[in-house]
């Protein structure tokens, strides 16, 4: 099986640890099968580095099929590389040319500190989720699936928002390092449905408060996020978040009234 | 979260940006309509308009409200720009993407040019009208004595440098609004399949028509001088 192969050069950000200085290192990988994924190519590079006794390049990954949101990498100036609507693990080497130099950087944002090389700390997203990205359910028997009628168009819109895998590409691409696309997807997927609607006010306020506390920036409606999002989350969800937040801020809550 | 706290959140600040921006858009529509009297060929029309604007008590109240919104727009622009710069972090990307609206990336720079223009503009006409600076003669129209602001304007627009600076500033304003107009509605959450295309169209139309009308005034007056 001698498929097509290419030789590539890489410039990769290397950083020993958090708050340590970092710099770009150059690498060459030869005879890369064009059918390899980008991460498989990095695996090959790391094998070579290990054989030479060097510290392998650290990068995040898990499912390698575009669903977990662990892989990141800012490739040639774009989160998840040059292709549209895919994650780094779904990017194939056939996208690149023989002899090309590929620049690989970590996500950069104050709220995503680099831990090592290309690995960043994205627990700020977890804390936004913990602030309100859930529904409080009294568990009981499993309800009948069609007991609550939800129009198909609404269910579709909620599903579109629920596609967000929390990868952070939106933040990486944003000139303001704003996490509004992520936060809005998480607010939307619940606010659109009757089960999530009950806690919508508290949720919108708490998640935005946490978003700000983590040090993410404010949205300037630039739209770089939706252009790079592997799940093609639309900024119409940001408009919904703005509505949810405004409504929650300026209208009363049941618990605001005193008996 | 109280609404006071909401106002100092990222979204709250954006809403202030957006509301003040929309008010400034309304202000400019009014301002450009009034200034069209400069092109009516007679000094009287503009002088009567200027006299009305500087003496009518209701106009004074509205003008002060607009001043407040202008200030709010600038203050929030500074706060948000600083906050966003901090969020981006110290380390820049080696290679950067070109995704999204390019104009939106220069809102702060474009706005700052508008701010400089504003200061010069106020010094040139507002300060003279209020006798804080320069000389202004008077003229009598229908028995009412009023200041001859028309002559002040006409003298300044006989200077090609001032005309050029004015026209350039209008280009800057056009770019600011090219993104700003539609952006203000998205910030307010008004993104809707039915209305967004209309808002986007109105935004593009406004950001061409209004600066062109403003820019036409000094050019025409220069050619007639
Ligand atoms: C005086 C100097 C000005 C400065 C420094 C300034 C600055 C800015 C900045 C930095 C933004 C982006 C804010 C953001 O997206 O978060 C912005 C947005 C905006 N500006 Fe200005 N601006 C100025 C004047 C004006 C004027 C004269 C108008 C209108 C005629 C205007 C209308 C708008 C609008 C509509 C937005 C969009 C608001 C949004 O994105 O929600 N600005 N301005
Ligand atoms: S919105 Fe898109 S880019 Fe942002 S975290 Fe979710 S999947 Fe990733
Ligand atoms: S590794 Fe899971 S999405 Fe890429």
Short mmCIF file of C-alpha atoms and ligand atoms in Angstrom, two decimals:
data_model
loop_
_atom_site.label_atom_id
_atom_site.label_comp_id
_atom_site.label_asym_id
_atom_site.label_seq_id
_atom_site.Cartn_x
_atom_site.Cartn_y
_atom_site.Cartn_z
CA UNK A 1 0.00 0.00 0.00
CA UNK A 2 1.99 2.90 -1.24
CA UNK A 3 -0.46 5.80 -1.16
CA UNK A 4 0.49 9.37 -1.85
CA UNK A 5 2.90 10.90 0.64
CA UNK A 6 4.19 14.41 1.25
CA UNK A 7 7.07 15.99 3.15
CA UNK A 8 6.19 18.87 5.42
CA UNK A 9 7.88 21.38 7.69
CA UNK A 10 6.35 22.48 10.96
CA UNK A 11 6.81 25.47 13.24
CA UNK A 12 5.36 24.47 16.59
CA UNK A 13 4.95 26.52 19.78
CA UNK A 14 6.91 24.90 22.62
CA UNK A 15 6.40 26.01 26.19
CA UNK A 16 7.70 24.12 29.24
CA UNK A 17 4.82 25.05 31.53
CA UNK A 18 2.32 27.64 32.64
CA UNK A 19 3.76 31.17 32.81
CA UNK A 20 7.03 29.90 31.32
CA UNK A 21 8.43 31.60 28.23
CA UNK A 22 7.77 29.77 24.99
CA UNK A 23 9.09 29.81 21.44
CA UNK A 24 8.59 28.26 18.04
CA UNK A 25 10.63 25.17 17.14
CA UNK A 26 11.03 23.87 13.61
CA UNK A 27 10.43 20.23 12.66
CA UNK A 28 10.35 18.20 9.49
CA UNK A 29 8.21 15.15 8.87
CA UNK A 30 8.83 13.13 5.74
CA UNK A 31 6.73 10.55 3.90
CA UNK A 32 3.49 11.64 5.54
CA UNK A 33 0.55 9.73 4.08
CA UNK A 34 -2.04 12.21 2.81
CA UNK A 35 -4.70 9.97 4.36
CA UNK A 36 -3.38 10.63 7.86
CA UNK A 37 -5.21 12.99 10.14
CA UNK A 38 -3.33 16.00 11.47
CA UNK A 39 -3.10 14.38 14.89
CA UNK A 40 -1.75 11.13 13.42
CA UNK A 41 0.94 13.19 11.71
CA UNK A 42 1.80 14.69 15.13
CA UNK A 43 1.90 11.13 16.56
CA UNK A 44 4.48 10.22 13.91
CA UNK A 45 6.48 13.34 14.72
CA UNK A 46 6.35 12.51 18.43
CA UNK A 47 7.53 8.92 17.75
CA UNK A 48 10.53 10.39 15.94
CA UNK A 49 11.19 12.84 18.77
CA UNK A 50 10.94 10.09 21.39
CA UNK A 51 13.43 7.96 19.45
CA UNK A 52 15.81 10.93 19.53
CA UNK A 53 15.26 11.17 23.28
CA UNK A 54 13.41 14.51 23.03
CA UNK A 55 10.37 15.63 24.99
CA UNK A 56 7.33 14.92 22.80
CA UNK A 57 5.03 17.77 21.76
CA UNK A 58 2.06 17.95 24.09
CA UNK A 59 -1.37 18.41 22.52
CA UNK A 60 -4.93 17.67 23.61
CA UNK A 61 -7.07 14.97 21.98
CA UNK A 62 -9.47 12.23 22.94
CA UNK A 63 -12.20 10.88 20.64
CA UNK A 64 -10.47 11.73 17.36
CA UNK A 65 -13.82 11.73 15.61
CA UNK A 66 -15.01 15.28 16.09
CA UNK A 67 -17.34 14.85 19.04
CA UNK A 68 -15.45 15.37 22.30
CA UNK A 69 -14.07 18.87 21.84
CA UNK A 70 -10.66 18.02 23.29
CA UNK A 71 -8.50 18.68 20.25
CA UNK A 72 -7.57 22.28 19.60
CA UNK A 73 -4.59 23.72 17.65
CA UNK A 74 -4.40 27.00 15.80
CA UNK A 75 -3.11 25.85 12.41
CA UNK A 76 -1.81 28.39 9.87
CA UNK A 77 -3.76 31.17 11.53
CA UNK A 78 -7.05 29.32 11.95
CA UNK A 79 -8.52 27.29 14.80
CA UNK A 80 -8.87 23.65 13.67
CA UNK A 81 -7.01 24.46 10.45
CA UNK A 82 -8.04 25.77 7.06
CA UNK A 83 -11.12 23.61 6.45
CA UNK A 84 -14.63 24.66 7.38
CA UNK A 85 -16.86 22.86 9.86
CA UNK A 86 -14.39 20.26 11.17
CA UNK A 87 -12.20 19.74 14.20
CA UNK A 88 -8.41 19.30 14.12
CA UNK A 89 -8.79 15.53 14.52
CA UNK A 90 -10.93 15.48 11.35
CA UNK A 91 -8.38 17.47 9.36
CA UNK A 92 -6.43 15.37 6.86
CA UNK A 93 -2.94 15.87 5.56
CA UNK A 94 -4.28 15.94 1.99
CA UNK A 95 -5.27 19.53 2.80
CA UNK A 96 -1.58 20.49 2.75
CA UNK A 97 0.95 20.69 -0.07
CA UNK A 98 4.23 18.89 -0.41
CA UNK A 99 7.00 21.02 1.12
CA UNK A 100 4.56 23.32 2.91
CA UNK A 101 5.46 24.92 6.25
CA UNK A 102 2.64 24.61 8.78
CA UNK A 103 2.54 26.90 11.82
CA UNK A 104 0.92 25.32 14.88
CA UNK A 105 0.00 27.45 17.91
CA UNK A 106 -2.08 26.88 21.02
CA UNK A 107 -5.41 28.67 21.61
CA UNK A 108 -4.46 32.07 22.97
CA UNK A 109 -6.67 33.91 25.48
CA UNK A 110 -6.20 35.12 29.04
CA UNK A 111 -8.91 32.70 30.16
CA UNK A 112 -7.16 29.78 28.40
CA UNK A 113 -3.64 29.75 29.90
CA UNK A 114 -1.12 27.49 28.16
CA UNK A 115 -0.27 24.50 30.37
CA UNK A 116 2.37 22.98 28.15
CA UNK A 117 3.22 23.37 24.45
CA UNK A 118 -0.14 23.25 22.67
CA UNK A 119 -2.25 22.26 25.68
CA UNK A 120 -4.38 25.01 27.23
CA UNK A 121 -6.49 25.01 30.37
CA UNK A 122 -10.14 25.21 29.32
CA UNK A 123 -11.67 24.62 32.76
CA UNK A 124 -13.04 28.19 32.52
CA UNK A 125 -15.66 26.66 30.19
CA UNK A 126 -16.47 24.03 32.82
CA UNK A 127 -17.05 26.74 35.40
CA UNK A 128 -19.41 28.59 33.03
CA UNK A 129 -21.35 25.31 32.68
CA UNK A 130 -21.38 24.75 36.43
CA UNK A 131 -22.81 28.23 36.90
CA UNK A 132 -26.04 27.35 35.10
CA UNK A 133 -25.67 25.08 32.09
CA UNK A 134 -28.06 22.47 33.42
CA UNK A 135 -31.68 21.86 34.39
CA UNK A 136 -32.69 21.01 37.93
CA UNK A 137 -34.59 17.76 37.49
CA UNK A 138 -36.54 15.87 40.12
CA UNK A 139 -35.77 12.39 38.97
CA UNK A 140 -38.68 9.99 38.88
CA UNK A 141 -40.01 7.52 36.38
CA UNK A 142 -38.96 7.98 32.77
CA UNK A 143 -41.61 10.20 31.13
CA UNK A 144 -43.17 9.31 27.83
CA UNK A 145 -41.14 10.78 24.98
CA UNK A 146 -44.07 12.65 23.45
CA UNK A 147 -45.63 13.85 26.66
CA UNK A 148 -44.34 17.40 26.13
CA UNK A 149 -45.12 18.64 22.64
CA UNK A 150 -42.19 20.56 21.11
CA UNK A 151 -42.48 21.91 17.56
CA UNK A 152 -39.97 20.33 15.20
CA UNK A 153 -38.47 23.71 14.22
CA UNK A 154 -37.84 24.58 17.86
CA UNK A 155 -36.36 21.17 18.60
CA UNK A 156 -34.09 21.58 15.56
CA UNK A 157 -32.89 24.98 16.73
CA UNK A 158 -32.16 23.59 20.20
CA UNK A 159 -30.31 20.65 18.64
CA UNK A 160 -28.22 23.03 16.51
CA UNK A 161 -27.15 24.82 19.68
CA UNK A 162 -26.55 21.52 21.48
CA UNK A 163 -23.99 20.58 18.84
CA UNK A 164 -21.41 22.77 20.60
CA UNK A 165 -18.60 20.52 21.82
CA UNK A 166 -16.94 23.18 23.98
CA UNK A 167 -13.69 23.16 22.04
CA UNK A 168 -12.97 26.87 22.45
CA UNK A 169 -12.20 27.63 18.80
CA UNK A 170 -14.65 30.54 19.02
CA UNK A 171 -12.57 32.14 21.77
CA UNK A 172 -9.31 31.39 19.95
CA UNK A 173 -10.50 33.15 16.79
CA UNK A 174 -12.16 36.11 18.47
CA UNK A 175 -10.23 39.38 18.51
CA UNK A 176 -11.73 39.98 21.97
CA UNK A 177 -11.29 36.40 23.23
CA UNK A 178 -15.01 36.48 23.95
CA UNK A 179 -16.75 33.20 24.79
CA UNK A 180 -20.17 34.49 23.80
CA UNK A 181 -20.68 31.87 21.08
CA UNK A 182 -20.04 29.04 23.52
CA UNK A 183 -22.11 30.60 26.31
CA UNK A 184 -24.96 31.44 23.95
CA UNK A 185 -25.06 27.88 22.57
CA UNK A 186 -25.30 26.50 26.10
CA UNK A 187 -28.00 28.98 27.09
CA UNK A 188 -29.94 28.46 23.85
CA UNK A 189 -30.09 24.69 23.92
CA UNK A 190 -31.95 24.87 27.24
CA UNK A 191 -33.88 28.14 26.90
CA UNK A 192 -35.58 26.89 23.74
CA UNK A 193 -37.07 23.83 25.40
CA UNK A 194 -39.84 23.70 28.00
CA UNK A 195 -37.69 21.75 30.47
CA UNK A 196 -34.97 24.38 30.34
CA UNK A 197 -37.29 27.36 30.15
CA UNK A 198 -38.20 27.22 33.82
CA UNK A 199 -34.74 28.30 34.97
CA UNK A 200 -33.89 30.54 32.03
CA UNK A 201 -33.49 33.80 33.96
CA UNK A 202 -31.22 32.48 36.66
CA UNK A 203 -29.22 30.56 34.06
CA UNK A 204 -28.60 33.49 31.70
CA UNK A 205 -27.51 35.77 34.54
CA UNK A 206 -25.27 33.21 36.24
CA UNK A 207 -23.54 31.99 33.08
CA UNK A 208 -22.81 35.51 31.82
CA UNK A 209 -21.53 36.49 35.27
CA UNK A 210 -19.16 33.51 35.22
CA UNK A 211 -18.16 34.24 31.61
CA UNK A 212 -17.06 37.72 32.70
CA UNK A 213 -15.40 36.51 35.90
CA UNK A 214 -13.22 34.14 33.86
CA UNK A 215 -11.84 37.12 31.94
CA UNK A 216 -13.37 36.51 28.52
CA UNK A 217 -13.97 39.63 26.44
CA UNK A 218 -17.12 41.34 25.17
CA UNK A 219 -18.63 40.49 21.81
CA UNK A 220 -18.22 43.03 18.99
CA UNK A 221 -20.32 41.05 16.53
CA UNK A 222 -17.29 40.41 14.38
CA UNK A 223 -18.42 36.91 13.49
CA UNK A 224 -14.99 35.21 13.40
CA UNK A 225 -16.36 32.65 15.89
CA UNK A 226 -19.13 31.32 13.69
CA UNK A 227 -16.73 31.23 10.73
CA UNK A 228 -14.37 28.84 12.54
CA UNK A 229 -16.79 26.87 14.74
CA UNK A 230 -16.46 23.18 13.82
CA UNK A 231 -20.14 22.72 14.64
CA UNK A 232 -21.22 25.81 12.69
CA UNK A 233 -22.97 27.40 15.67
CA UNK A 234 -24.57 30.64 14.45
CA UNK A 235 -24.27 34.06 16.12
CA UNK A 236 -28.07 34.23 16.10
CA UNK A 237 -27.62 32.31 19.37
CA UNK A 238 -25.62 35.28 20.72
CA UNK A 239 -28.59 37.51 19.93
CA UNK A 240 -30.79 35.05 21.84
CA UNK A 241 -28.40 35.15 24.81
CA UNK A 242 -28.54 38.96 24.73
CA UNK A 243 -32.35 38.77 24.80
CA UNK A 244 -32.36 36.21 27.60
CA UNK A 245 -29.89 38.26 29.61
CA UNK A 246 -31.72 41.56 29.10
CA UNK A 247 -35.07 40.05 29.98
CA UNK A 248 -33.63 38.42 33.09
CA UNK A 249 -31.89 41.62 34.18
CA UNK A 250 -34.80 43.99 33.87
CA UNK A 251 -37.81 41.84 34.72
CA UNK A 252 -38.78 40.47 38.10
CA UNK A 253 -38.27 36.95 39.32
CA UNK A 254 -40.84 35.11 41.42
CA UNK A 255 -38.32 35.04 44.26
CA UNK A 256 -37.84 38.83 44.10
CA UNK A 257 -41.25 39.44 45.69
CA UNK A 258 -41.51 39.50 49.45
CA UNK A 259 -44.53 38.17 51.27
CA UNK B 1 -28.05 39.73 39.79
CA UNK B 2 -29.38 43.28 40.12
CA UNK B 3 -29.81 45.39 37.01
CA UNK B 4 -27.01 47.68 38.19
CA UNK B 5 -24.71 44.68 38.15
CA UNK B 6 -26.09 43.60 34.78
CA UNK B 7 -25.16 46.98 33.34
CA UNK B 8 -21.52 46.50 34.23
CA UNK B 9 -21.41 43.03 32.65
CA UNK B 10 -19.99 42.54 29.15
CA UNK B 11 -23.50 42.36 27.67
CA UNK B 12 -24.74 45.32 29.73
CA UNK B 13 -21.86 47.48 28.51
CA UNK B 14 -22.49 46.38 24.96
CA UNK B 15 -26.13 47.37 25.32
CA UNK B 16 -25.06 50.85 26.43
CA UNK B 17 -22.77 50.99 23.38
CA UNK B 18 -25.60 49.93 21.16
CA UNK B 19 -28.28 52.26 22.60
CA UNK B 20 -25.97 55.27 22.55
CA UNK B 21 -24.90 54.31 19.01
CA UNK B 22 -28.52 54.15 17.83
CA UNK B 23 -29.23 57.54 19.39
CA UNK B 24 -26.19 58.99 17.64
CA UNK B 25 -27.50 57.55 14.38
CA UNK B 26 -30.79 59.38 14.95
CA UNK B 27 -28.88 62.52 15.87
CA UNK B 28 -26.85 62.42 12.64
CA UNK B 29 -30.02 61.96 10.57
CA UNK B 30 -31.43 65.13 12.12
CA UNK B 31 -28.13 66.99 11.85
CA UNK B 32 -27.65 66.21 8.17
CA UNK B 33 -31.23 67.23 7.35
CA UNK B 34 -30.72 70.60 9.04
CA UNK B 35 -27.36 71.16 7.37
CA UNK B 36 -28.96 70.74 3.97
CA UNK B 37 -30.09 74.36 4.41
CA UNK B 38 -26.46 75.24 3.68
CA UNK B 39 -26.99 74.07 0.13
CA UNK B 40 -30.10 76.15 -0.46
CA UNK B 41 -27.89 78.88 -1.87
CA UNK B 42 -29.06 81.55 0.58
CA UNK B 43 -27.36 82.35 3.86
CA UNK B 44 -30.69 83.15 5.51
CA UNK B 45 -32.10 79.62 5.51
CA UNK B 46 -29.11 78.24 7.40
CA UNK B 47 -28.87 81.18 9.77
CA UNK B 48 -32.53 80.85 10.72
CA UNK B 49 -32.01 77.16 11.30
CA UNK B 50 -28.90 77.79 13.43
CA UNK B 51 -30.73 80.51 15.34
CA UNK B 52 -33.63 78.18 16.06
CA UNK B 53 -31.28 75.37 17.16
CA UNK B 54 -29.38 77.62 19.58
CA UNK B 55 -32.39 79.36 21.11
CA UNK B 56 -35.29 76.90 21.22
CA UNK B 57 -35.53 75.53 24.80
CA UNK B 58 -36.70 72.06 23.75
CA UNK B 59 -33.75 71.75 21.38
CA UNK B 60 -31.44 72.64 24.28
CA UNK B 61 -32.83 69.79 26.38
CA UNK B 62 -32.52 67.29 23.53
CA UNK B 63 -29.01 68.53 22.73
CA UNK B 64 -27.90 67.95 26.30
CA UNK B 65 -29.30 64.42 26.23
CA UNK B 66 -27.31 63.73 23.05
CA UNK B 67 -24.16 65.11 24.65
CA UNK B 68 -24.64 62.63 27.46
CA UNK B 69 -25.04 59.75 25.01
CA UNK B 70 -21.99 60.83 23.06
CA UNK B 71 -20.02 60.78 26.28
CA UNK B 72 -21.47 57.39 27.26
CA UNK B 73 -20.58 55.97 23.84
CA UNK B 74 -16.99 57.12 24.15
CA UNK B 75 -16.61 56.05 27.80
CA UNK B 76 -18.01 52.57 27.14
CA UNK B 77 -15.91 52.27 23.97
CA UNK B 78 -12.77 52.90 26.05
CA UNK B 79 -13.81 50.49 28.82
CA UNK B 80 -14.76 47.69 26.41
CA UNK B 81 -11.72 48.09 24.20
CA UNK B 82 -9.44 47.87 27.25
CA UNK B 83 -11.36 44.88 28.62
CA UNK B 84 -11.15 43.06 25.28
CA UNK B 85 -7.45 43.73 24.91
CA UNK B 86 -6.86 42.27 28.36
CA UNK B 87 -8.95 39.21 27.53
CA UNK B 88 -6.93 38.57 24.38
CA UNK B 89 -3.76 38.27 26.49
CA UNK B 90 -0.17 39.29 26.04
CA UNK B 91 0.99 36.72 23.52
CA UNK B 92 -0.06 37.45 19.95
CA UNK B 93 -0.56 34.79 17.28
CA UNK B 94 2.26 34.39 14.79
CA UNK B 95 -0.19 33.90 11.93
CA UNK B 96 -3.66 35.40 12.22
CA UNK B 97 -6.90 34.58 10.53
CA UNK B 98 -8.98 36.99 8.49
CA UNK B 99 -12.36 35.66 9.54
CA UNK B 100 -15.35 37.80 10.32
CA UNK B 101 -16.13 41.45 9.63
CA UNK B 102 -12.87 43.32 8.99
CA UNK B 103 -14.39 46.76 9.70
CA UNK B 104 -15.49 45.60 13.15
CA UNK B 105 -11.84 45.11 14.07
CA UNK B 106 -11.15 48.84 13.65
CA UNK B 107 -14.19 50.31 15.46
CA UNK B 108 -11.99 51.82 18.17
CA UNK B 109 -9.60 53.43 15.68
CA UNK B 110 -12.43 54.69 13.47
CA UNK B 111 -14.29 55.98 16.52
CA UNK B 112 -11.18 57.80 17.77
CA UNK B 113 -10.83 59.62 14.44
CA UNK B 114 -14.51 60.62 14.73
CA UNK B 115 -13.79 61.88 18.26
CA UNK B 116 -10.90 64.05 17.00
CA UNK B 117 -13.11 65.32 14.19
CA UNK B 118 -15.79 66.13 16.75
CA UNK B 119 -13.45 68.26 18.86
CA UNK B 120 -12.25 70.23 15.81
CA UNK B 121 -15.80 70.52 14.51
CA UNK B 122 -17.10 71.90 17.81
CA UNK B 123 -14.21 74.35 18.07
CA UNK B 124 -14.81 75.56 14.52
CA UNK B 125 -18.53 76.23 14.75
CA UNK B 126 -20.11 75.54 18.10
CA UNK B 127 -17.51 77.52 20.06
CA UNK B 128 -17.70 80.42 17.59
CA UNK B 129 -21.50 80.42 17.70
CA UNK B 130 -21.32 80.58 21.49
CA UNK B 131 -18.68 83.32 21.30
CA UNK B 132 -16.07 81.27 23.12
CA UNK B 133 -13.66 81.63 20.24
CA UNK B 134 -13.12 83.65 17.05
CA UNK B 135 -15.35 86.37 15.63
CA UNK B 136 -18.94 86.17 14.49
CA UNK B 137 -20.92 88.97 12.87
CA UNK B 138 -24.68 89.41 13.06
CA UNK B 139 -27.35 89.62 10.43
CA UNK B 140 -30.98 90.70 10.58
CA UNK B 141 -33.65 88.47 9.06
CA UNK B 142 -37.30 89.55 9.20
CA UNK B 143 -36.44 92.04 11.90
CA UNK B 144 -34.75 89.49 14.14
CA UNK B 145 -31.06 89.95 14.81
CA UNK B 146 -29.15 86.68 14.69
CA UNK B 147 -25.61 85.44 14.35
CA UNK B 148 -24.23 84.90 10.88
CA UNK B 149 -22.92 81.36 11.26
CA UNK B 150 -23.29 80.88 7.52
CA UNK B 151 -20.37 83.20 6.85
CA UNK B 152 -18.21 81.37 9.39
CA UNK B 153 -18.97 78.08 7.61
CA UNK B 154 -18.49 79.59 4.15
CA UNK B 155 -15.09 81.00 5.07
CA UNK B 156 -13.87 77.66 6.45
CA UNK B 157 -15.06 75.73 3.38
CA UNK B 158 -13.16 78.04 1.08
CA UNK B 159 -10.08 76.34 2.51
CA UNK B 160 -9.30 73.14 0.54
CA UNK B 161 -7.45 71.57 3.50
CA UNK B 162 -10.50 71.84 5.74
CA UNK B 163 -12.71 70.45 2.98
CA UNK B 164 -10.34 67.49 2.46
CA UNK B 165 -10.17 66.75 6.21
CA UNK B 166 -13.95 66.88 6.41
CA UNK B 167 -14.42 64.50 3.50
CA UNK B 168 -11.89 62.04 4.93
CA UNK B 169 -13.69 62.13 8.28
CA UNK B 170 -16.93 61.24 6.52
CA UNK B 171 -15.27 58.17 5.00
CA UNK B 172 -14.24 57.15 8.50
CA UNK B 173 -17.79 57.68 9.76
CA UNK B 174 -19.11 55.57 6.88
CA UNK B 175 -16.86 52.67 7.84
CA UNK B 176 -17.78 52.98 11.53
CA UNK B 177 -21.45 52.74 10.67
CA UNK B 178 -20.97 50.05 8.03
CA UNK B 179 -20.45 47.67 10.93
CA UNK B 180 -22.00 49.69 13.75
CA UNK B 181 -25.55 50.10 12.44
CA UNK B 182 -26.42 46.40 12.11
CA UNK B 183 -24.20 45.46 15.04
CA UNK B 184 -26.23 47.64 17.39
CA UNK B 185 -29.35 45.59 16.64
CA UNK B 186 -27.58 42.25 17.04
CA UNK B 187 -26.35 43.47 20.45
CA UNK B 188 -29.92 44.23 21.49
CA UNK B 189 -30.84 40.68 20.54
CA UNK B 190 -32.83 41.81 17.53
CA UNK B 191 -31.69 39.12 15.15
CA UNK B 192 -34.63 37.77 13.31
CA UNK B 193 -35.02 36.01 9.96
CA UNK B 194 -37.62 38.53 8.86
CA UNK B 195 -36.09 41.81 10.06
CA UNK B 196 -32.33 41.27 9.99
CA UNK B 197 -32.05 41.52 6.18
CA UNK B 198 -34.01 44.81 6.34
CA UNK B 199 -31.82 46.15 9.15
CA UNK B 200 -28.67 45.12 7.26
CA UNK B 201 -29.94 46.90 4.13
CA UNK B 202 -30.91 50.05 6.03
CA UNK B 203 -27.51 50.01 7.73
CA UNK B 204 -25.61 49.93 4.45
CA UNK B 205 -27.89 52.56 2.93
CA UNK B 206 -27.55 54.87 5.94
CA UNK B 207 -23.80 54.50 6.17
CA UNK B 208 -23.45 55.56 2.53
CA UNK B 209 -26.16 58.22 2.21
CA UNK B 210 -25.57 60.20 5.41
CA UNK B 211 -21.77 60.61 5.08
CA UNK B 212 -22.17 61.42 1.36
CA UNK B 213 -24.70 64.16 2.15
CA UNK B 214 -22.49 65.55 4.92
CA UNK B 215 -19.43 65.37 2.66
CA UNK B 216 -21.24 67.04 -0.24
CA UNK B 217 -21.80 70.25 1.76
CA UNK B 218 -18.16 71.41 2.06
CA UNK B 219 -17.39 70.23 -1.47
CA UNK B 220 -20.28 72.18 -3.01
CA UNK B 221 -19.56 75.25 -0.89
CA UNK B 222 -15.88 75.09 -1.85
CA UNK B 223 -16.77 74.94 -5.54
CA UNK B 224 -19.09 77.92 -5.11
CA UNK B 225 -16.62 79.98 -3.10
C1 LIG C 1 -17.02 59.92 19.18
C2 LIG C 1 -16.26 58.95 18.93
C3 LIG C 1 -16.69 57.54 18.79
C4 LIG C 1 -16.00 56.52 19.31
C5 LIG C 1 -14.73 56.60 20.10
C6 LIG C 1 -16.71 55.30 18.96
C7 LIG C 1 -16.29 54.03 19.28
C8 LIG C 1 -16.98 52.88 19.04
C9 LIG C 1 -16.52 51.55 19.31
C10 LIG C 1 -15.17 51.17 19.90
C11 LIG C 1 -17.48 50.69 18.98
C12 LIG C 1 -17.43 49.19 19.08
C13 LIG C 1 -18.00 48.77 20.38
C14 LIG C 1 -18.27 47.33 20.41
O1 LIG C 1 -18.58 46.77 19.36
O2 LIG C 1 -18.22 46.77 21.50
C15 LIG C 1 -18.55 51.46 18.48
C16 LIG C 1 -19.73 50.94 18.08
C17 LIG C 1 -20.72 51.67 17.56
N1 LIG C 1 -20.69 53.02 17.28
FE1 LIG C 1 -19.27 54.31 17.75
N2 LIG C 1 -17.82 55.61 18.26
C18 LIG C 1 -17.84 56.98 18.12
C19 LIG C 1 -18.77 57.70 17.46
C20 LIG C 1 -19.89 57.17 16.94
C21 LIG C 1 -20.87 57.92 16.21
C22 LIG C 1 -20.79 59.39 15.86
C23 LIG C 1 -21.85 57.02 15.89
C24 LIG C 1 -23.12 57.22 15.16
C25 LIG C 1 -23.44 58.10 14.35
C26 LIG C 1 -21.49 55.74 16.41
C27 LIG C 1 -22.24 54.60 16.29
C28 LIG C 1 -21.88 53.34 16.72
C29 LIG C 1 -22.71 52.17 16.64
C30 LIG C 1 -24.11 52.09 16.09
C31 LIG C 1 -21.97 51.11 17.18
C32 LIG C 1 -22.41 49.67 17.31
C33 LIG C 1 -22.80 49.27 18.69
C34 LIG C 1 -22.76 47.76 18.86
O3 LIG C 1 -21.89 47.11 18.30
O4 LIG C 1 -23.63 47.25 19.55
N3 LIG C 1 -20.29 55.85 17.03
N4 LIG C 1 -18.23 52.80 18.53
S1 LIG C 2 -19.38 27.30 19.87
FE1 LIG C 2 -18.28 26.10 18.30
S2 LIG C 2 -16.17 26.85 18.44
FE2 LIG C 2 -17.19 27.51 20.34
S3 LIG C 2 -16.80 25.90 21.83
FE3 LIG C 2 -18.76 25.38 20.85
S4 LIG C 2 -18.18 24.02 19.14
FE4 LIG C 2 -16.29 25.03 19.78
S1 LIG C 3 -10.29 14.69 19.55
FE1 LIG C 3 -12.40 14.72 20.07
S2 LIG C 3 -13.12 16.33 18.81
FE2 LIG C 3 -11.08 16.13 18.13
#
